[in-house]
Amino acid sequence: MSDFKLEQAIGFHVNRTAFLMTEEIGRRINNLGYEISTQDFAILFRLLKKGSMTQVEIAKLLMRDKTTITRRIDALVKKNYVQRTPNPSDRRFFLIELTETAHQALKELIPLIANFQEDVVKHLPDEDIITTIKTLKHISEQLLSSKTIGENK
């Protein structure tokens, strides 16, 4: 048998931490009275920063499948957070744009998320935070640069 210990794997801790953070952020968003998920927030935030995009562009940017993004966009349209408008450069695709409702919500949600991010790491030394982010970026870039991690062996 291998000496592999799941509890010592980076992926285990990344996944666990991401799950716990996502759950807590979702709880805080809901406590403010917004019925949106953390994934919805990610879509709204990216639209705020990048401007209108197609669903395909959103899916690629957030590294999610098109079906999931379509469902999320449909829900956001129903809640009046985004709207679909014809794409003048390609009539096959709609552009997804924020509504005024989304802009107002983001004025509350961005500080909420930013404060949460600060709270999570406030007891860590700055150098640990910098090293962690640098390490995770490096791992992400390595994984993105190859179709599978095993190809580089």
Coordinates of C-alpha atoms in Angstrom, one line a residue:
M1 CA 0.0 0.0 0.0
S2 CA 1.0 3.6 -0.7
D3 CA 1.9 6.0 2.1
F4 CA -0.5 8.5 0.5
K5 CA -2.5 10.5 3.1
L6 CA -5.4 12.4 1.8
E7 CA -5.3 14.9 4.7
Q8 CA -1.8 15.9 3.6
A9 CA -2.8 16.6 0.0
I10 CA -3.0 20.2 -1.2
G11 CA -6.1 19.5 -3.3
F12 CA -7.9 18.1 -0.2
H13 CA -7.3 21.3 1.7
V14 CA -8.0 23.6 -1.2
N15 CA -11.3 21.9 -1.9
R16 CA -12.3 21.9 1.8
T17 CA -11.4 25.5 2.3
A18 CA -13.2 26.6 -0.9
F19 CA -16.3 24.7 0.2
L20 CA -16.3 26.2 3.7
M21 CA -15.7 29.7 2.3
T22 CA -18.4 29.3 -0.3
E23 CA -20.9 28.2 2.3
E24 CA -20.1 31.1 4.6
I25 CA -20.2 33.7 1.9
G26 CA -23.5 32.3 0.7
R27 CA -24.9 32.5 4.2
R28 CA -23.8 36.1 4.6
I29 CA -25.3 37.0 1.2
N30 CA -28.6 35.4 2.1
N31 CA -28.5 37.2 5.5
L32 CA -28.5 40.5 3.6
G33 CA -31.7 39.4 1.9
Y34 CA -30.2 38.5 -1.5
E35 CA -31.3 35.1 -3.0
I36 CA -28.2 34.6 -5.1
S37 CA -25.4 32.0 -4.8
T38 CA -21.7 32.7 -4.6
Q39 CA -21.5 31.5 -8.3
D40 CA -24.1 34.2 -9.1
F41 CA -22.0 36.8 -7.3
A42 CA -19.0 35.7 -9.4
I43 CA -20.9 36.2 -12.6
L44 CA -22.2 39.6 -11.5
F45 CA -18.8 40.7 -10.3
R46 CA -17.1 39.7 -13.6
L47 CA -19.8 41.5 -15.6
L48 CA -19.2 44.6 -13.5
K49 CA -15.4 44.5 -14.1
K50 CA -15.4 43.4 -17.7
G51 CA -18.6 44.7 -19.1
S52 CA -21.2 42.8 -21.1
M53 CA -20.1 39.3 -22.3
T54 CA -21.7 36.3 -24.0
Q55 CA -22.6 33.2 -21.9
V56 CA -19.7 31.4 -23.6
E57 CA -17.2 34.1 -22.5
I58 CA -18.6 33.9 -18.9
A59 CA -18.3 30.1 -18.8
K60 CA -14.7 30.3 -20.1
L61 CA -13.7 33.0 -17.7
L62 CA -15.3 31.2 -14.6
M63 CA -14.1 27.8 -15.8
R64 CA -17.6 26.4 -15.7
D65 CA -19.6 24.4 -18.3
K66 CA -21.9 26.2 -20.6
T67 CA -25.0 24.4 -19.2
T68 CA -24.3 25.5 -15.7
I69 CA -23.8 29.1 -16.7
T70 CA -27.0 29.1 -18.8
R71 CA -29.0 27.9 -15.8
R72 CA -27.3 30.6 -13.6
I73 CA -28.0 33.3 -16.2
D74 CA -31.6 32.2 -16.6
A75 CA -32.1 32.5 -12.8
L76 CA -30.4 35.9 -12.7
V77 CA -32.6 37.2 -15.5
K78 CA -35.7 36.0 -13.6
K79 CA -34.4 37.9 -10.5
N80 CA -33.8 41.0 -12.7
Y81 CA -30.0 41.1 -12.0
V82 CA -29.0 40.6 -15.7
Q83 CA -30.5 41.0 -19.1
R84 CA -29.9 39.5 -22.4
T85 CA -29.4 41.9 -25.3
P86 CA -28.7 41.2 -29.0
N87 CA -25.1 41.1 -29.8
P88 CA -24.5 43.6 -32.7
S89 CA -21.3 41.8 -33.8
D90 CA -22.7 38.2 -33.8
R91 CA -26.5 37.7 -33.9
R92 CA -26.1 34.0 -32.8
F93 CA -25.2 35.1 -29.3
F94 CA -26.7 37.4 -26.7
L95 CA -24.7 39.8 -24.6
I96 CA -25.3 39.5 -20.8
E97 CA -25.5 42.8 -19.1
L98 CA -26.0 44.0 -15.5
T99 CA -29.3 45.7 -14.6
E100 CA -29.6 48.6 -12.2
T101 CA -30.8 46.0 -9.6
A102 CA -27.5 44.2 -9.9
H103 CA -25.5 47.4 -9.6
Q104 CA -27.4 48.3 -6.4
A105 CA -26.8 44.8 -5.0
L106 CA -23.1 44.8 -5.8
K107 CA -22.7 48.1 -3.8
E108 CA -23.6 46.0 -0.7
L109 CA -22.2 42.7 -1.8
I110 CA -18.6 43.7 -2.8
P111 CA -17.8 45.2 0.6
L112 CA -19.4 42.2 2.3
I113 CA -17.2 39.7 0.4
A114 CA -14.1 41.9 0.8
N115 CA -14.6 42.1 4.5
F116 CA -15.1 38.3 4.7
Q117 CA -11.9 37.8 2.8
E118 CA -10.0 40.0 5.2
D119 CA -11.6 38.3 8.2
V120 CA -10.5 34.9 7.0
V121 CA -6.8 35.7 6.9
K122 CA -6.6 38.4 9.6
H123 CA -4.7 36.1 11.9
L124 CA -2.1 35.1 9.3
P125 CA 1.2 36.8 8.7
D126 CA 1.2 38.8 5.4
E127 CA 4.1 36.7 4.1
D128 CA 2.0 33.5 4.6
I129 CA -0.8 35.0 2.6
I130 CA 1.5 36.1 -0.2
T131 CA 3.2 32.7 -0.3
T132 CA -0.1 30.8 -0.3
I133 CA -1.5 32.9 -3.2
K134 CA 1.7 32.6 -5.1
T135 CA 1.8 28.9 -4.7
L136 CA -1.9 28.4 -5.7
K137 CA -1.4 30.6 -8.8
H138 CA 1.6 28.6 -9.7
I139 CA -0.3 25.3 -9.4
S140 CA -3.2 26.7 -11.4
E141 CA -1.0 27.9 -14.2
Q142 CA 0.8 24.5 -14.3
L143 CA -2.6 22.7 -14.6
L144 CA -3.9 25.2 -17.2
S145 CA -0.7 24.8 -19.3
S146 CA -1.3 21.1 -19.8
K147 CA -4.4 19.2 -20.6
T148 CA -3.6 16.7 -17.8
I149 CA -1.0 16.9 -15.1
G150 CA 0.4 13.6 -16.2
E151 CA 1.5 14.9 -19.6
N152 CA 4.5 16.7 -18.2
K153 CA 6.1 13.5 -16.8

